[in-house]
Tab-separated table of C-alpha atoms and ligand atoms in Angstrom:
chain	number	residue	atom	x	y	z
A	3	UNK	CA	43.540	-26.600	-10.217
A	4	UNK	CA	41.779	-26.640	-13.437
A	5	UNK	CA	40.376	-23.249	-14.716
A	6	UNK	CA	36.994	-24.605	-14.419
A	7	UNK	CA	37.320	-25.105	-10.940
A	8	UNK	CA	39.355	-21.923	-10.346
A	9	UNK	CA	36.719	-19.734	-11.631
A	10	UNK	CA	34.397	-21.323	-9.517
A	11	UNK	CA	37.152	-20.434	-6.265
A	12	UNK	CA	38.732	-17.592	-6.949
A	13	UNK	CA	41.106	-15.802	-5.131
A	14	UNK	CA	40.750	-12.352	-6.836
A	15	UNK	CA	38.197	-9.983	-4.591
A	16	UNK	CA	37.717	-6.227	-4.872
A	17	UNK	CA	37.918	-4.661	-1.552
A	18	UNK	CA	34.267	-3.353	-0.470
A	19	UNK	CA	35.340	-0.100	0.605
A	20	UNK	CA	33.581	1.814	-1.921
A	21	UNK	CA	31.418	3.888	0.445
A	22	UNK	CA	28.633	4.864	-2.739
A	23	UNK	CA	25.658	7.179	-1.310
A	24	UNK	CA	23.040	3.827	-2.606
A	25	UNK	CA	22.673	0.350	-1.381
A	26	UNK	CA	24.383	-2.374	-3.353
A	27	UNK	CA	22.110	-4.830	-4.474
A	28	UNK	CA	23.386	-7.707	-2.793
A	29	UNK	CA	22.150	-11.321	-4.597
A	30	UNK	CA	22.397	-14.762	-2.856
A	31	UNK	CA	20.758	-17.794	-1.547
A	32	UNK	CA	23.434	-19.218	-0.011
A	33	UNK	CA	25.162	-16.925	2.691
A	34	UNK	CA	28.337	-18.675	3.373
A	35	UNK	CA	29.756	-19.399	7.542
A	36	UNK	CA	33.131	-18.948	7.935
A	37	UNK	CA	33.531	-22.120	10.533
A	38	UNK	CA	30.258	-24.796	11.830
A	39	UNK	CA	30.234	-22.929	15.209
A	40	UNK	CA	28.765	-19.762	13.455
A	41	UNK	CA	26.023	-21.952	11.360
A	42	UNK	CA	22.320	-20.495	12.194
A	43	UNK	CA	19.254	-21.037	10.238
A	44	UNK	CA	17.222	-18.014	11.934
A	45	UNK	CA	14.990	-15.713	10.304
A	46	UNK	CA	16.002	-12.626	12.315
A	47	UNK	CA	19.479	-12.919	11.316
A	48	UNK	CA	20.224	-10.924	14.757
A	49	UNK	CA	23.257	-8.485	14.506
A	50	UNK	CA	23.670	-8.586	10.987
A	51	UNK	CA	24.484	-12.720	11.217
A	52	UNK	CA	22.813	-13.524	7.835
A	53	UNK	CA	21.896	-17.284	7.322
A	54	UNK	CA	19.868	-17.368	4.174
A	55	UNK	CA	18.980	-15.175	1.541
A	56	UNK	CA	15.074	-15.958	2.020
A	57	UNK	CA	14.988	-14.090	5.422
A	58	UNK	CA	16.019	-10.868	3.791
A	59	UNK	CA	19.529	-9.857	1.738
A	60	UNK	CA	21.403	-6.427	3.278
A	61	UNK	CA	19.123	-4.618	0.392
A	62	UNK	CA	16.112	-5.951	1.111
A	63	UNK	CA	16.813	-5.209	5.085
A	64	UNK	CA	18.178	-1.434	3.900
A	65	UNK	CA	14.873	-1.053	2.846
A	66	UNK	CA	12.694	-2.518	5.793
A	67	UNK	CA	14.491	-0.366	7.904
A	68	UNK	CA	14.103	2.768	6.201
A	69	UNK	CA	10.222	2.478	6.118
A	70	UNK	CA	10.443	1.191	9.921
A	71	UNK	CA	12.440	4.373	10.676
A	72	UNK	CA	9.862	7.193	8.471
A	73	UNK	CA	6.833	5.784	9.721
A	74	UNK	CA	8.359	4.839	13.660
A	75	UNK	CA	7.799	1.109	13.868
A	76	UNK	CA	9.673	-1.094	15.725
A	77	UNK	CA	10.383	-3.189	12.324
A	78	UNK	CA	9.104	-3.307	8.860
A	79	UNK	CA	9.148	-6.665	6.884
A	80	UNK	CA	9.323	-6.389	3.498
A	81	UNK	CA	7.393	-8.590	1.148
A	82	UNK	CA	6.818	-9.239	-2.485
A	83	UNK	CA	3.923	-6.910	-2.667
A	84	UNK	CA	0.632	-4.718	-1.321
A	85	UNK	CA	-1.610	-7.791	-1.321
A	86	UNK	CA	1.320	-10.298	-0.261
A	87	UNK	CA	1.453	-7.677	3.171
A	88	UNK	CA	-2.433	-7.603	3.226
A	89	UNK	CA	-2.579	-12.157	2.743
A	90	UNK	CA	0.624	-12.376	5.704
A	91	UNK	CA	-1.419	-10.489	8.164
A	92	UNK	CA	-4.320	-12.316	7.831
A	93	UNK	CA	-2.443	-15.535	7.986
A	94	UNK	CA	0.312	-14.614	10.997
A	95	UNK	CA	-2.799	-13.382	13.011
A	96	UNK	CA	-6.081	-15.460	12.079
A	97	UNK	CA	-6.997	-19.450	12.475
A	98	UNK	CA	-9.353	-21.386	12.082
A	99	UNK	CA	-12.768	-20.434	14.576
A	100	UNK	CA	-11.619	-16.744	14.397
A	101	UNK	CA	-12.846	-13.957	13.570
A	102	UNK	CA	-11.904	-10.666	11.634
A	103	UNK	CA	-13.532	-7.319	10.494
A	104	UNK	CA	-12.549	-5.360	7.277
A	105	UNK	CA	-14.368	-2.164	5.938
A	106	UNK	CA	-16.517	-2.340	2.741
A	107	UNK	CA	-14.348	0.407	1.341
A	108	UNK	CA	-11.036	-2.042	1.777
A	109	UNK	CA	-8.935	-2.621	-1.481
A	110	UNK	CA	-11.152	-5.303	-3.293
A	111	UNK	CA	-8.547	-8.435	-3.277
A	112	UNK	CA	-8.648	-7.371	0.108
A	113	UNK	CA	-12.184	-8.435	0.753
A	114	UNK	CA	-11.657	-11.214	-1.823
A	115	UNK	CA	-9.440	-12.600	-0.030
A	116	UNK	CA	-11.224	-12.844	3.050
A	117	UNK	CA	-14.236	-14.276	1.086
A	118	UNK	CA	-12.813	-17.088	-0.368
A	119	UNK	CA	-9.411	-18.610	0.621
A	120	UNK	CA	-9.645	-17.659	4.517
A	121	UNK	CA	-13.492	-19.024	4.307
A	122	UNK	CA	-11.970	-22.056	3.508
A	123	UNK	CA	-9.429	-21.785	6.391
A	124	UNK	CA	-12.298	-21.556	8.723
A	125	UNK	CA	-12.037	-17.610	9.131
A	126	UNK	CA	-15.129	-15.510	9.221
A	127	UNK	CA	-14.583	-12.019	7.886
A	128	UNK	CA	-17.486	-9.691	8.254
A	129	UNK	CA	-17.580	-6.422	6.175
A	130	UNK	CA	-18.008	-3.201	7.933
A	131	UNK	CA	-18.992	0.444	6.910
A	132	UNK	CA	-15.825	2.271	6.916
A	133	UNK	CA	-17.854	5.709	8.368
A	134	UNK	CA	-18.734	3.263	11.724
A	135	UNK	CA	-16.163	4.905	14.205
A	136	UNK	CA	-16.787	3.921	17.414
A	137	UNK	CA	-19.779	1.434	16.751
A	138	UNK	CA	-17.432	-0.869	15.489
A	139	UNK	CA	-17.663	-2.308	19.331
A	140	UNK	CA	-21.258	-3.391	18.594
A	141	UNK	CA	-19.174	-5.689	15.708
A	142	UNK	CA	-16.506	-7.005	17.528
A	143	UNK	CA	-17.254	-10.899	19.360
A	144	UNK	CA	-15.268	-12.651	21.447
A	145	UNK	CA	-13.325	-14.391	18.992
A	146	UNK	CA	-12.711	-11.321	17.070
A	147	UNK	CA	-8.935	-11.262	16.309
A	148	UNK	CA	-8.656	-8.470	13.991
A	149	UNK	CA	-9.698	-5.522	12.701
A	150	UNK	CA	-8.349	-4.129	9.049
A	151	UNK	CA	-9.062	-0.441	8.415
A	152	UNK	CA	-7.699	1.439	5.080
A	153	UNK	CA	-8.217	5.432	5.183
A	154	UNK	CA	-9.411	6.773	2.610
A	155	UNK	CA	-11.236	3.770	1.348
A	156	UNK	CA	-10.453	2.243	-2.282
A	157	UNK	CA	-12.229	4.026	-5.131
A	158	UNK	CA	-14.592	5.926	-2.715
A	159	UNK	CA	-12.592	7.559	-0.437
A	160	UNK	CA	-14.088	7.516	3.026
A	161	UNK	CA	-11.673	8.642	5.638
A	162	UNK	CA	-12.050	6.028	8.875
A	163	UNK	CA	-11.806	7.149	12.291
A	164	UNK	CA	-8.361	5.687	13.358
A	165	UNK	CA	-8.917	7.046	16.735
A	166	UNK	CA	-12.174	5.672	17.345
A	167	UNK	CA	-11.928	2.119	15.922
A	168	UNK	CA	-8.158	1.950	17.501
A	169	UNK	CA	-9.785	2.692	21.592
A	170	UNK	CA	-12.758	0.080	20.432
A	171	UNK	CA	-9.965	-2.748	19.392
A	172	UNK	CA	-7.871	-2.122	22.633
A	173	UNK	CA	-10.240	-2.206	25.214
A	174	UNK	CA	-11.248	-5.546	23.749
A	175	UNK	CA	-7.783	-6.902	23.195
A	176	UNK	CA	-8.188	-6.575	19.506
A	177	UNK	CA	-5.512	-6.563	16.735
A	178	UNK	CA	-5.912	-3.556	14.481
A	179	UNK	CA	-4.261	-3.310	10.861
A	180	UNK	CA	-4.038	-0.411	8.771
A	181	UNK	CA	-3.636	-0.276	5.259
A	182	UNK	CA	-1.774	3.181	4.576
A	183	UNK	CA	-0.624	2.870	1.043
A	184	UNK	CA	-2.644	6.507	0.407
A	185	UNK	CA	-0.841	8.587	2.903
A	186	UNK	CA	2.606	6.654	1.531
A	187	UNK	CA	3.162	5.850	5.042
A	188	UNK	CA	4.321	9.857	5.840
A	189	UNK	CA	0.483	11.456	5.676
A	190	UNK	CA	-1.252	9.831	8.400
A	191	UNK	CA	1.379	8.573	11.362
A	192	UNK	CA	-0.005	4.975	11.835
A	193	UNK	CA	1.714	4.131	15.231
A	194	UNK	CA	0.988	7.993	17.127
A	195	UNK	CA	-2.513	6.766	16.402
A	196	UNK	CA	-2.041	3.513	18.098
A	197	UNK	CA	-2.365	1.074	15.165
A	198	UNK	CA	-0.800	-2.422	15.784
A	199	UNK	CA	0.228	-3.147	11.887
A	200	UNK	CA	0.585	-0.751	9.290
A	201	UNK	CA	0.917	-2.029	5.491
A	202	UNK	CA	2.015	-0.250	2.386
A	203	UNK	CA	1.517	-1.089	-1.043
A	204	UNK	CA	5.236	0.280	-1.995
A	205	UNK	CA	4.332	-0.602	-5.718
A	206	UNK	CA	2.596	3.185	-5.118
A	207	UNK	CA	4.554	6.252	-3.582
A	208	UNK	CA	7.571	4.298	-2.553
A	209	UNK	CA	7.994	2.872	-6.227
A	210	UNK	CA	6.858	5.824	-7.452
A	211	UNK	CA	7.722	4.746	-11.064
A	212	UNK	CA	5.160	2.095	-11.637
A	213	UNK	CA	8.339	-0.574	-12.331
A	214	UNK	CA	7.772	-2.729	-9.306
A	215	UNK	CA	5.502	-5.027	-7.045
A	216	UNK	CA	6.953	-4.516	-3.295
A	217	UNK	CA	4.754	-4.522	-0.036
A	218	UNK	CA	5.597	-3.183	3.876
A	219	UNK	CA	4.307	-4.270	7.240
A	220	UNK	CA	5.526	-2.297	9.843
A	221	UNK	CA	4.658	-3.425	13.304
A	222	UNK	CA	4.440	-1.372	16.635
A	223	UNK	CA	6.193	-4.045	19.072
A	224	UNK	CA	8.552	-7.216	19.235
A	225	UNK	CA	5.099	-9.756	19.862
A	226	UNK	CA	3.880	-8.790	16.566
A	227	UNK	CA	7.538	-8.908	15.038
A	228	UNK	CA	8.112	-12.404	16.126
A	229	UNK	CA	4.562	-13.503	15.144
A	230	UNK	CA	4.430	-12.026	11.210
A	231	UNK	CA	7.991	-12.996	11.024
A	232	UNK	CA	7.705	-16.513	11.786
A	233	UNK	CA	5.024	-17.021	9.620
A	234	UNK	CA	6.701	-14.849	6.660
A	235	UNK	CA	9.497	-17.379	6.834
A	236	UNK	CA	7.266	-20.108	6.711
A	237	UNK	CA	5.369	-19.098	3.626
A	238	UNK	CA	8.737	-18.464	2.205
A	239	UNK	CA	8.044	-14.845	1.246
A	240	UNK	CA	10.976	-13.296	-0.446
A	241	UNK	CA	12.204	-10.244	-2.593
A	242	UNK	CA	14.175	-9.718	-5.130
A	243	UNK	CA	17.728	-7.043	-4.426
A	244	UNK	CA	16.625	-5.238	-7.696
A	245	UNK	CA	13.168	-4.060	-6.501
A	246	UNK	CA	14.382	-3.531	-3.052
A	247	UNK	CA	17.340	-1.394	-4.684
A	248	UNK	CA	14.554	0.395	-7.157
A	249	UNK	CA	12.359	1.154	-4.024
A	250	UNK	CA	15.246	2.686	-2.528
A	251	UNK	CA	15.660	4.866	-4.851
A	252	UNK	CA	11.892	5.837	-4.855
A	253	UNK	CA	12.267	6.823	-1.380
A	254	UNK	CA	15.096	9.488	-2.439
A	255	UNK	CA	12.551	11.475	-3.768
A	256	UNK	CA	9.267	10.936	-2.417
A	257	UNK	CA	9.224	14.001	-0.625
A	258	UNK	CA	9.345	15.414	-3.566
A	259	UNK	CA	7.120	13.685	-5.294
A	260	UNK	CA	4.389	13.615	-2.987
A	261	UNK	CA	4.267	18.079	-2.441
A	262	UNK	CA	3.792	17.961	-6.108
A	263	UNK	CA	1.595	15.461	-6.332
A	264	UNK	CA	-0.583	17.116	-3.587
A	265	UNK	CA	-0.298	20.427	-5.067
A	266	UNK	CA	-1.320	19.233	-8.869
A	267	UNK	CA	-3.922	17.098	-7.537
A	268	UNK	CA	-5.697	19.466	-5.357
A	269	UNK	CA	-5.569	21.810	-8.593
A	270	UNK	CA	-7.890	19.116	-10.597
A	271	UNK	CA	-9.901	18.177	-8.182
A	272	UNK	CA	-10.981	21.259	-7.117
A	273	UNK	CA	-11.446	22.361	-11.335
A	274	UNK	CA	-13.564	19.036	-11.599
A	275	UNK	CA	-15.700	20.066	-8.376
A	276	UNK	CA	-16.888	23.102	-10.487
A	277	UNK	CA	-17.794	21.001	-13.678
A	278	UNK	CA	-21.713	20.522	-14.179
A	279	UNK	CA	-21.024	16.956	-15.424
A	280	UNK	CA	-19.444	16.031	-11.830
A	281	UNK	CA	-21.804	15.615	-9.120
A	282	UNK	CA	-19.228	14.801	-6.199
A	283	UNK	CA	-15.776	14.538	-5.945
A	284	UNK	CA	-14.304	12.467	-3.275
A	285	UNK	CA	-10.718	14.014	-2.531
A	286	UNK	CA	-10.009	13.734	1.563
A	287	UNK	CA	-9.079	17.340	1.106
A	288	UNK	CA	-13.060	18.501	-0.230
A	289	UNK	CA	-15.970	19.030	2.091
A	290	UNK	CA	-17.482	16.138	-0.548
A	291	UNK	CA	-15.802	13.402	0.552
A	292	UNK	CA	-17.007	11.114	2.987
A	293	UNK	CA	-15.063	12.082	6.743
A	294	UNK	CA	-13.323	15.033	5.590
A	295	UNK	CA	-13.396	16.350	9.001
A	296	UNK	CA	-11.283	13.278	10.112
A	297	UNK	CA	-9.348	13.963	7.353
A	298	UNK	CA	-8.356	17.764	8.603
A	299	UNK	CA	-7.756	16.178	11.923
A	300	UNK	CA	-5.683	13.557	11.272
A	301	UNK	CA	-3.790	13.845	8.189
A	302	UNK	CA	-0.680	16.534	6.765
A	303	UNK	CA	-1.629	16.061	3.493
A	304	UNK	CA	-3.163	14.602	0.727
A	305	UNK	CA	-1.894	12.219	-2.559
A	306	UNK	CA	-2.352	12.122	-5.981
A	307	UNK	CA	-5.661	9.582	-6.158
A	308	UNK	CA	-9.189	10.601	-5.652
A	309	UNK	CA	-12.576	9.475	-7.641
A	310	UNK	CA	-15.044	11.809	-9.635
A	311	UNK	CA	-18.840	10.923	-9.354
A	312	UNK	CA	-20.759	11.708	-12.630
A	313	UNK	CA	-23.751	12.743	-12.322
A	314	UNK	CA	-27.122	10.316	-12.798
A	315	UNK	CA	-28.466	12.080	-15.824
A	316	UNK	CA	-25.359	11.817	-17.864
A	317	UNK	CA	-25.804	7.920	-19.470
A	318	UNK	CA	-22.718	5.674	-18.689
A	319	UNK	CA	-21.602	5.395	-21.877
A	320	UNK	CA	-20.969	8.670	-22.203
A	321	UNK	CA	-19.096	8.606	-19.044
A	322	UNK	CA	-16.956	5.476	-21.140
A	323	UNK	CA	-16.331	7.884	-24.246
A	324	UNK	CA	-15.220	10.535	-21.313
A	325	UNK	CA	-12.580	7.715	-20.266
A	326	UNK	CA	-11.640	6.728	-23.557
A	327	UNK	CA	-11.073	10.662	-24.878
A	328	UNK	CA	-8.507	11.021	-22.173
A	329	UNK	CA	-4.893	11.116	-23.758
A	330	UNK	CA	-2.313	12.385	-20.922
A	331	UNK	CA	-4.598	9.947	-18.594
A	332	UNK	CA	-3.780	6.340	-19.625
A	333	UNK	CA	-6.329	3.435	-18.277
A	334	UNK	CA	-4.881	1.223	-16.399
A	335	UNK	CA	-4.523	-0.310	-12.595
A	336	UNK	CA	-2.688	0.791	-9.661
A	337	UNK	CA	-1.462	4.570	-8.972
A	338	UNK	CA	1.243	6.411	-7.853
A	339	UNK	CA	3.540	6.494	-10.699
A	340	UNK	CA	4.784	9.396	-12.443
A	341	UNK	CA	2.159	9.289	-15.269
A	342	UNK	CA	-1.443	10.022	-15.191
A	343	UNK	CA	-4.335	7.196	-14.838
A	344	UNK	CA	-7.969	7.016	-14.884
A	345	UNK	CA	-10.169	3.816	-14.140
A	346	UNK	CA	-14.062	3.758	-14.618
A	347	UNK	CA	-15.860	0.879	-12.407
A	348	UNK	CA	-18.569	-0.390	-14.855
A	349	UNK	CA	-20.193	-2.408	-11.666
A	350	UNK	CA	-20.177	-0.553	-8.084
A	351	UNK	CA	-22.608	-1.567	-6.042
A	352	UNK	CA	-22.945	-0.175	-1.785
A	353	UNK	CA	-25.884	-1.076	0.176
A	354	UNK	CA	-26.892	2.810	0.088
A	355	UNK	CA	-25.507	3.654	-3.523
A	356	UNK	CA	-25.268	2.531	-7.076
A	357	UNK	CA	-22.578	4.175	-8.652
A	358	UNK	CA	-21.834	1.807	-11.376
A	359	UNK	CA	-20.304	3.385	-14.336
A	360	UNK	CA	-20.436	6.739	-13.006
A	361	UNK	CA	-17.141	6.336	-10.111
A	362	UNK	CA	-14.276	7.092	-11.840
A	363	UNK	CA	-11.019	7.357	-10.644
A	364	UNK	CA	-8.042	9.377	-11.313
A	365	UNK	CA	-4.136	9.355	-10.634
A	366	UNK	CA	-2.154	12.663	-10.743
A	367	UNK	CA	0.987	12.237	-12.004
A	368	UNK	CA	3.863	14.718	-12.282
A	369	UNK	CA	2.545	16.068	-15.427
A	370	UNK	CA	1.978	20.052	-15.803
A	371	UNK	CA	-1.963	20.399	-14.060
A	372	UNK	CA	-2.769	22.856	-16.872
A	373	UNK	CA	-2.117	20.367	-19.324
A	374	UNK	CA	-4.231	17.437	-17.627
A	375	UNK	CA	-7.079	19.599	-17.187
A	376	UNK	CA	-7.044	20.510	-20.976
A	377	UNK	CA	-7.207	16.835	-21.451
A	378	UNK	CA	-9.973	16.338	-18.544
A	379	UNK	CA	-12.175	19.569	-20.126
A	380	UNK	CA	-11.156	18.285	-23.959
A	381	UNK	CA	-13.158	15.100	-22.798
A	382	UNK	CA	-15.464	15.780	-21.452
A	383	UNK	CA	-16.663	18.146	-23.836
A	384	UNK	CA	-16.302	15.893	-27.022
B	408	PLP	C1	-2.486	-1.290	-4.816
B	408	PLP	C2	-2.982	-1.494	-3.447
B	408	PLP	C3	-2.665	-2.648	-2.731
B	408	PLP	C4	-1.938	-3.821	-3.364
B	408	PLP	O1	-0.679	-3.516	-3.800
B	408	PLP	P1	0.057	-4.446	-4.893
B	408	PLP	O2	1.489	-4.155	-4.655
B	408	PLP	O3	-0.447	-3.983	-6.225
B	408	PLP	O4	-0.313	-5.848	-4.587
B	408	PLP	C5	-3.099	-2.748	-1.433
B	408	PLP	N1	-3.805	-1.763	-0.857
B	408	PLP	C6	-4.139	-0.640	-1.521
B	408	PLP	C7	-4.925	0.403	-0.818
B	408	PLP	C8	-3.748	-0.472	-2.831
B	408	PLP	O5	-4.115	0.622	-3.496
């Protein structure tokens, strides 16, 4: 054979017994059958039969069953990130004519998403207030097909009551989705609790390193697996090895990370609480945040994300120059990483609040707390 064509079929092959304590990051398209009885185009790839690359590489499954396995789901699908999760729920579980429920407090492409493309679908979202418990039965009609709940809210915190809302969507036959990026999947256990779908943002805690876009859903039983998983293949969701492989190694020390993270944040927050300039601080962990009880009750920790309230007679743009003095705390999205954040919402509007340019949020990161509150008090003072 020509060299050309050799190096395309070569014969040399290392042997894969090279038992490494991490996942190889296995690349392909193509999987290859060995004779045409053993061809199978089928997204579960049962029993380790792969048949295409799209329905998950041995990395990409690694990882889906490691989050399946800490947060005790029956399987965890693992998708190209937090809001990919958040759109494949809505489309495995909603058609046209139904209808779903998602809490004012939800991650905002959340409710954007809801608002505009499933409008369009012919699915009617109605916003909730994440502090309704069990009222959310007065909400829920008879084409009601799901219910999204995220504890503690986006930005403002609120802490829902899982409980509550879960006994409300059973006795009605309800689907109920929970978005549990904050507690990382570990801090609040989803499925005890009786949720149907748990998603994760594992840009966040699983990351850990703000380097990569991933997203989890972890479902409690095979109807729900077969259902999301159909329609995953379908919209031909797919992730890369490398970010499954980097989220692997997230997960190595996210114990870690997240006792640290607790302890550090808890440290700040409670400094900022005593601060003049400050007039709440919603932390899950401080009487000031909204369903703090719940909180105690439910939870074994806290994270590394909470919001600061200033205070109505301090103007907004000094609240700006307060954001803009910050050094250790660089502005920008998401949270999670290793590095502190800060992000000021210069519009935030609730039917029973204002609090635009006054909510800020923070990120702890795995800086020395001493330091970030020399930066916070530096400032806030200048
Ligand atoms: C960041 C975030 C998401 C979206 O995650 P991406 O991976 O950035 O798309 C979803 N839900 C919550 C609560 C988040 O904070």
């Amino acid at each position: 054979m020509h060299w050309r064509t050799r190096i395309l079929h070569a014969q040399a092959a290392q042997s894969n017994d090279f038992h490494a304590l991490a996942t190889p990051v296995y690349r392909g398209s193509t999987v290859a059958f060995e004779r045409v009885a053993d061809i199978a185009d089928d997204w579960r790839q049962k029993d380790g039969a792969y048949s295409y690359g799209l329905y998950g590489s041995p990395t990409v499954l690694e990882l889906g069953a490691r989050i399946a396995e800490m947060e005790g789901a029956y399987h965890s699908f693992i998708v190209p990130s937090g809001q990919a999760a958040i759109s494949l729920v809505y489309l495995a579980l909603c058609k046209a004519g139904d209808h779903g429920l998602v809490p004012i407090s939800a991650y905002g492409p959340n409710r954007a998403l809801a608002a505009d493309l499933l409008k369009g679908f012919g699915v009617e979202v109605d916003l909730y207030d994440p502090g309704i418990g069990a009222g959310i039965a007065n909400l829920i009609r008879p084409n009601t097909r799901l219910i999204w709940t995220e504890s503690p809210g986006s930005a403002t915190m609120e802490v829902q009551d899982i409980p509550a809302i879960v006994a409300a969507a059973k006795a009605r036959d309800v689907l109920m989705a929970l978005d549990n990026t904050y507690a990382a999947g570990v801090l609040f256990d989803a499925f005890a609790h009786g949720v149907d779908i748990s998603i994760q943002a594992l840009t966040k805690y699983v990351g850990g390193h703000s380097d990569l876009l991933l997203g989890s859903i972890s479902v409690a039983n095979s109807a729900l697996y077969e259902r999301i998983g159909t329609v995953r293949s379908q919209l031909g969701l797919s992730v890369s090895p490398d970010e499954a492989s980097l989220a692997l190694r997230g997960l190595q020390t996210l114990g870690m990370r997240l006792e640290r993270l607790e302890r550090s944040t808890l440290e700040i927050a409670t400094w900022l609480s005593t601060r003049p300039e400050i007039a709440a601080v919603f932390h899950p962990a401080l009487p000031s945040c909204p369903g703090h009880e719940l909180w105690k009750r439910d939870f074994t920790g806290s994270a590394s994300v909470f919001s600061i309230l200033f205070s109505d007679d301090i103007p907004t743009e000094q609240v700006t120059s307060f954001v803009d003095a910050l050094r250790l705390f660089q502005k920008g999205w998401s949270w999670g990483g290793t590095t502190a954040l800060a992000m000021v919402y210069p519009e935030f509007k609730r039917s029973d609040a204002d609090y635009s340019g006054r909510l800020v949020r923070l990120n702890v990161g795995l800086e020395e707390p001493t330091d970030l509150i020399a930066d916070l008090e530096r400032a806030l003072t200048t």
